[in-house]
PDB file of C-alpha atoms in Angstrom:
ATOM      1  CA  UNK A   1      -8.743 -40.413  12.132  1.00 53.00           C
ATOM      2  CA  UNK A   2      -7.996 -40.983   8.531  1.00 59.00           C
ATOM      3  CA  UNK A   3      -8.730 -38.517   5.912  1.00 61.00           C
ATOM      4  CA  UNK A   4     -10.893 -40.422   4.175  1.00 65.00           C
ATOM      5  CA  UNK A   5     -13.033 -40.957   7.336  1.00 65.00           C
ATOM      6  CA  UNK A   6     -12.741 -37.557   7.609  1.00 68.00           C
ATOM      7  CA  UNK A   7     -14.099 -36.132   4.493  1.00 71.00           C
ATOM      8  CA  UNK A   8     -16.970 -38.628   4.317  1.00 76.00           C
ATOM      9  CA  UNK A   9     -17.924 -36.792   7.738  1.00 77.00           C
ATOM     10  CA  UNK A  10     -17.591 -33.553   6.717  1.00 75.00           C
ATOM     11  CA  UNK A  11     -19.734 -35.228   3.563  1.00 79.00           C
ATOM     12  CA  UNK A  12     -22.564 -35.960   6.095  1.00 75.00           C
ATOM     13  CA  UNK A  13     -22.450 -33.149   7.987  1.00 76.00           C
ATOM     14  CA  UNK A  14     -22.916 -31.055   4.874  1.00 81.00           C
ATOM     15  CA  UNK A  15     -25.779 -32.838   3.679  1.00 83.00           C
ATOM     16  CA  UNK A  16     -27.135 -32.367   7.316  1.00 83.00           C
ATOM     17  CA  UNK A  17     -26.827 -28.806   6.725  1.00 82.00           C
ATOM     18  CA  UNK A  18     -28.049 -28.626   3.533  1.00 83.00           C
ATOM     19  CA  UNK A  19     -31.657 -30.684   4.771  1.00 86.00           C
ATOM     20  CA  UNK A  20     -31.987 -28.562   8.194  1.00 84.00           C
ATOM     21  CA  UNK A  21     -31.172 -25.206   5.613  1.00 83.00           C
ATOM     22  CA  UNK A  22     -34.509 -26.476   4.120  1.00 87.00           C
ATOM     23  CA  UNK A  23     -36.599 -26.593   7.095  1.00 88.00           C
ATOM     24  CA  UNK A  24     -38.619 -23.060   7.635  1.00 90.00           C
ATOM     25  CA  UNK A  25     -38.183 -23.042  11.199  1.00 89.00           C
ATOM     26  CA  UNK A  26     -34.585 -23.255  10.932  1.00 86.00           C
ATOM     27  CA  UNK A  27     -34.169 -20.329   8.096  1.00 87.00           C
ATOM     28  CA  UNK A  28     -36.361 -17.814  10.254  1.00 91.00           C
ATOM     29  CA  UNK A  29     -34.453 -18.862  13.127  1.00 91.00           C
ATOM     30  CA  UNK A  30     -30.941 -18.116  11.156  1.00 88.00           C
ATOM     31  CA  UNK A  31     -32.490 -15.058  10.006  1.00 90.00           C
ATOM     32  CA  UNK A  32     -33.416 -13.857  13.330  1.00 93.00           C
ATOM     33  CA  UNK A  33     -29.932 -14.435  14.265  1.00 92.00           C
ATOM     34  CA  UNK A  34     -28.456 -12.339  11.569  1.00 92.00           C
ATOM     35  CA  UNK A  35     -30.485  -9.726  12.376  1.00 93.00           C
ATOM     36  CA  UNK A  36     -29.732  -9.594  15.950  1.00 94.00           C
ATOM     37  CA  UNK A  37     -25.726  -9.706  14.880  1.00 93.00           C
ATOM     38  CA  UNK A  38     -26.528  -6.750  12.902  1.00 92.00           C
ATOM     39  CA  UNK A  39     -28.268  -4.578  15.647  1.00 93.00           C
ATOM     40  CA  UNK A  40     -25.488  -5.282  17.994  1.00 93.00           C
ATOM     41  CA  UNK A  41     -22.824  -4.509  15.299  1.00 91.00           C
ATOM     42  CA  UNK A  42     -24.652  -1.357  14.632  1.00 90.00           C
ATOM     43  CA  UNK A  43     -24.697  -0.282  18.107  1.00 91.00           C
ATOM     44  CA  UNK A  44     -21.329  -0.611  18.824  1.00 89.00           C
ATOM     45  CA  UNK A  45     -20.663   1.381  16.079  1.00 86.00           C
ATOM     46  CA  UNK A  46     -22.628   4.060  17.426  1.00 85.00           C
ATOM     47  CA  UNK A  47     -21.214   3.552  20.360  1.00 84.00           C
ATOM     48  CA  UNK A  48     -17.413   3.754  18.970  1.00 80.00           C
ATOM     49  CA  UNK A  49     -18.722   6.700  17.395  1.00 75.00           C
ATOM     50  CA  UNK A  50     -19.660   8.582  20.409  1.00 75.00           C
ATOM     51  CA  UNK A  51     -16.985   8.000  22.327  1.00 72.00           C
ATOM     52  CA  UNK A  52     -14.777   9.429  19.722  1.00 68.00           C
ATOM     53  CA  UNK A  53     -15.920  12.571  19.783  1.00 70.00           C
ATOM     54  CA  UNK A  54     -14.048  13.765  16.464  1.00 64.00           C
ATOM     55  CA  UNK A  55     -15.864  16.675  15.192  1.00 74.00           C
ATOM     56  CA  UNK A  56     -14.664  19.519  12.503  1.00 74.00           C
ATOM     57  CA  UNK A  57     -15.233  21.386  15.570  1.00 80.00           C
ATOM     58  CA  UNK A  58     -13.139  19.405  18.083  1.00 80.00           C
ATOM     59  CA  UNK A  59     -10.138  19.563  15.576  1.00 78.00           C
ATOM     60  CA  UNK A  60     -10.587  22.978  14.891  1.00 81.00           C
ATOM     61  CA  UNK A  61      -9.838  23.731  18.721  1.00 84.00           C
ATOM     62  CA  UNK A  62      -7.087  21.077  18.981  1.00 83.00           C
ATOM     63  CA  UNK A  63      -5.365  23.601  16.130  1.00 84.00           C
ATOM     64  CA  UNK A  64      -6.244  26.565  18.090  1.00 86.00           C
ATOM     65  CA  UNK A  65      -4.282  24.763  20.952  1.00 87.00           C
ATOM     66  CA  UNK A  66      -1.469  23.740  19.102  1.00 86.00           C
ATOM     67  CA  UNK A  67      -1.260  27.394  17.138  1.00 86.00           C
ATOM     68  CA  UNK A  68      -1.450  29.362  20.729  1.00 87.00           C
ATOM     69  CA  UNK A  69       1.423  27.053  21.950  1.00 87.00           C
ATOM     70  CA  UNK A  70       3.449  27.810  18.859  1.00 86.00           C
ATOM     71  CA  UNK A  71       3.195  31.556  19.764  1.00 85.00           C
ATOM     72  CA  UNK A  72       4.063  31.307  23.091  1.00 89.00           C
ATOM     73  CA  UNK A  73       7.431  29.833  22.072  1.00 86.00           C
ATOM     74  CA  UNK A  74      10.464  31.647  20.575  1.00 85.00           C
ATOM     75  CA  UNK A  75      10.145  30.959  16.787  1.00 83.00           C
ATOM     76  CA  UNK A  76       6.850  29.714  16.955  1.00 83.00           C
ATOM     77  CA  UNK A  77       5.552  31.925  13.890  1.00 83.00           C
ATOM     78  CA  UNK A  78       5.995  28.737  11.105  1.00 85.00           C
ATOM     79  CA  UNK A  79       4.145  25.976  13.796  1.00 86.00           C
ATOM     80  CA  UNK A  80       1.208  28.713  14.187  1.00 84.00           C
ATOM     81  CA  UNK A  81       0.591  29.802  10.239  1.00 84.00           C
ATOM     82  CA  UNK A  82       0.507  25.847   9.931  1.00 85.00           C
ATOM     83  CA  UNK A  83      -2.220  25.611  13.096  1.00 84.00           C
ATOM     84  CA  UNK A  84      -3.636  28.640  11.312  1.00 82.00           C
ATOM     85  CA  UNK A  85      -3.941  26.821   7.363  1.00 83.00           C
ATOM     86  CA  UNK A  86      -5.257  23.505   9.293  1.00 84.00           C
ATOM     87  CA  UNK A  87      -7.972  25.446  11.044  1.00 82.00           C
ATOM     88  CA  UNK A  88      -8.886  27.301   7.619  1.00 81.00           C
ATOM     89  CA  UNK A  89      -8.864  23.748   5.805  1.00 82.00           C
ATOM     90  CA  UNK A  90     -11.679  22.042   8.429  1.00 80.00           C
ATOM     91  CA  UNK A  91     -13.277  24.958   8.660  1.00 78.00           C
ATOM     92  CA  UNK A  92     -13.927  25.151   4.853  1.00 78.00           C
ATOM     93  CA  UNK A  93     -12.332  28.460   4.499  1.00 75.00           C
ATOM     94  CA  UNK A  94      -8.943  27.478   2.647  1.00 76.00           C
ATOM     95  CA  UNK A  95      -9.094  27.054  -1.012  1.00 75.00           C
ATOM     96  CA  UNK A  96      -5.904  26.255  -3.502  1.00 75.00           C
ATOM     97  CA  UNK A  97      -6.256  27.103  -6.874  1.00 70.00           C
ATOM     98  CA  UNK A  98      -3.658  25.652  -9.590  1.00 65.00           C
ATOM     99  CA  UNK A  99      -2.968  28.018 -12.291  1.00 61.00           C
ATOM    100  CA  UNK A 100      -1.820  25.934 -15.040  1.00 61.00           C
ATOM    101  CA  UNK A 101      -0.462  27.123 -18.752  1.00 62.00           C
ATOM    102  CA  UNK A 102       1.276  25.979 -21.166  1.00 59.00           C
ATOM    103  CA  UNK A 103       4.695  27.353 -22.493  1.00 58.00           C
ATOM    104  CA  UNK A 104       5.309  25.867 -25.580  1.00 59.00           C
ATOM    105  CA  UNK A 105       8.039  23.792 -23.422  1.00 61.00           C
ATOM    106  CA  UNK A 106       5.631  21.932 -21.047  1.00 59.00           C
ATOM    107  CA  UNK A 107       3.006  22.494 -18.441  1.00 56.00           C
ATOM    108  CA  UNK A 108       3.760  25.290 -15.865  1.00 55.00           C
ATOM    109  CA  UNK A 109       1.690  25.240 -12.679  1.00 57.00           C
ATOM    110  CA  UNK A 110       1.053  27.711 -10.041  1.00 58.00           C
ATOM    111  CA  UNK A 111      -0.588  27.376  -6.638  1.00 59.00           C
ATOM    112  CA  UNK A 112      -2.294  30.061  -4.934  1.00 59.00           C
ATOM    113  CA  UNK A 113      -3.076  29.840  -1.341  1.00 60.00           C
ATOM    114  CA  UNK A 114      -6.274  31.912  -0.927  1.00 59.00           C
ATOM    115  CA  UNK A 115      -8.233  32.612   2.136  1.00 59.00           C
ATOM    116  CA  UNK A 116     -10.197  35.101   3.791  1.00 59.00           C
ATOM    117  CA  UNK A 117      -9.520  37.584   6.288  1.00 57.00           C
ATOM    118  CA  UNK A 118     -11.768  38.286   9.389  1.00 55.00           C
ATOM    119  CA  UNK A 119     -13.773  40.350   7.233  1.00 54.00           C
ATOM    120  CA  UNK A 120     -14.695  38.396   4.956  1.00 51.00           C
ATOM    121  CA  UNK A 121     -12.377  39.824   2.069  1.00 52.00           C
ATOM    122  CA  UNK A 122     -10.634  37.197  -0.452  1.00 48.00           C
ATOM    123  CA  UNK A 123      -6.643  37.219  -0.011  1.00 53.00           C
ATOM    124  CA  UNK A 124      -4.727  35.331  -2.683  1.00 51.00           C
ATOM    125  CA  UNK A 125      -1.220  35.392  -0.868  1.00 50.00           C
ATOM    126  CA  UNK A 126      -0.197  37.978  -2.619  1.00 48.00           C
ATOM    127  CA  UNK A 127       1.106  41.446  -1.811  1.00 47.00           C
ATOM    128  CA  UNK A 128      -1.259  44.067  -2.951  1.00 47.00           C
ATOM    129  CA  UNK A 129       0.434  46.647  -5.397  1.00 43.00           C
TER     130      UNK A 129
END
């Protein structure tokens, strides 16, 4: 086929288009099909959703996993503060504050690691005095 039998086809067929576009039966029809697309869409979504099971909480206890297997092993300590910090971050519990001042010779910044301890009492990281 030549091209120029082939564009005056695709020519017709989008003049076709454009008339049946016009017909109401048509556009409800194309509508309802849309619609239906979208449902289905929607409820594998869901359904992805679901079977992902990825929750604050589910993370929370895959760091409670990995932080009791760090301490089980010889020099474990550094992989279980990091378990520890990840839980404290999902959980909401971990905030960093950045101390920042100027020194005449640029822009110094600090970072504090604070948390809480089981009872409840703010800990900035550093030693009391």
């Amino acid at each position: 086929m030549s091209l120029k039998i082939g564009a005056s086809i695709v020519s017709h067929l989008s003049a076709n288009a454009a008339t049946l576009a016009r017909k109401e039966h048509i556009s409800v029809r194309v509508a309802e099909l849309q619609e239906e697309q979208l449902s289905i869409h929607k409820q594998a979504t869901a359904e992805a959703v679901a079977n992902a099971k990825v929750t604050i909480e589910s993370l929370i206890a895959e760091a409670e996993a990995a932080r009791a297997k760090a301490m089980s092993e010889k020099g474990g300590a550094a992989a279980a503060v990091s378990a520890l910090t990840a839980k404290a971050k999902l959980a909401g519990m971990w905030r960093e504050k950045v101390d920042q001042h100027n020194t005449g010779t640029g822009t110094v910044s600090t970072v504090w690691s604070v948390s809480w301890d089981e009872e409840g009492e703010q800990s900035d990281g550093r030693e009391a005095g």
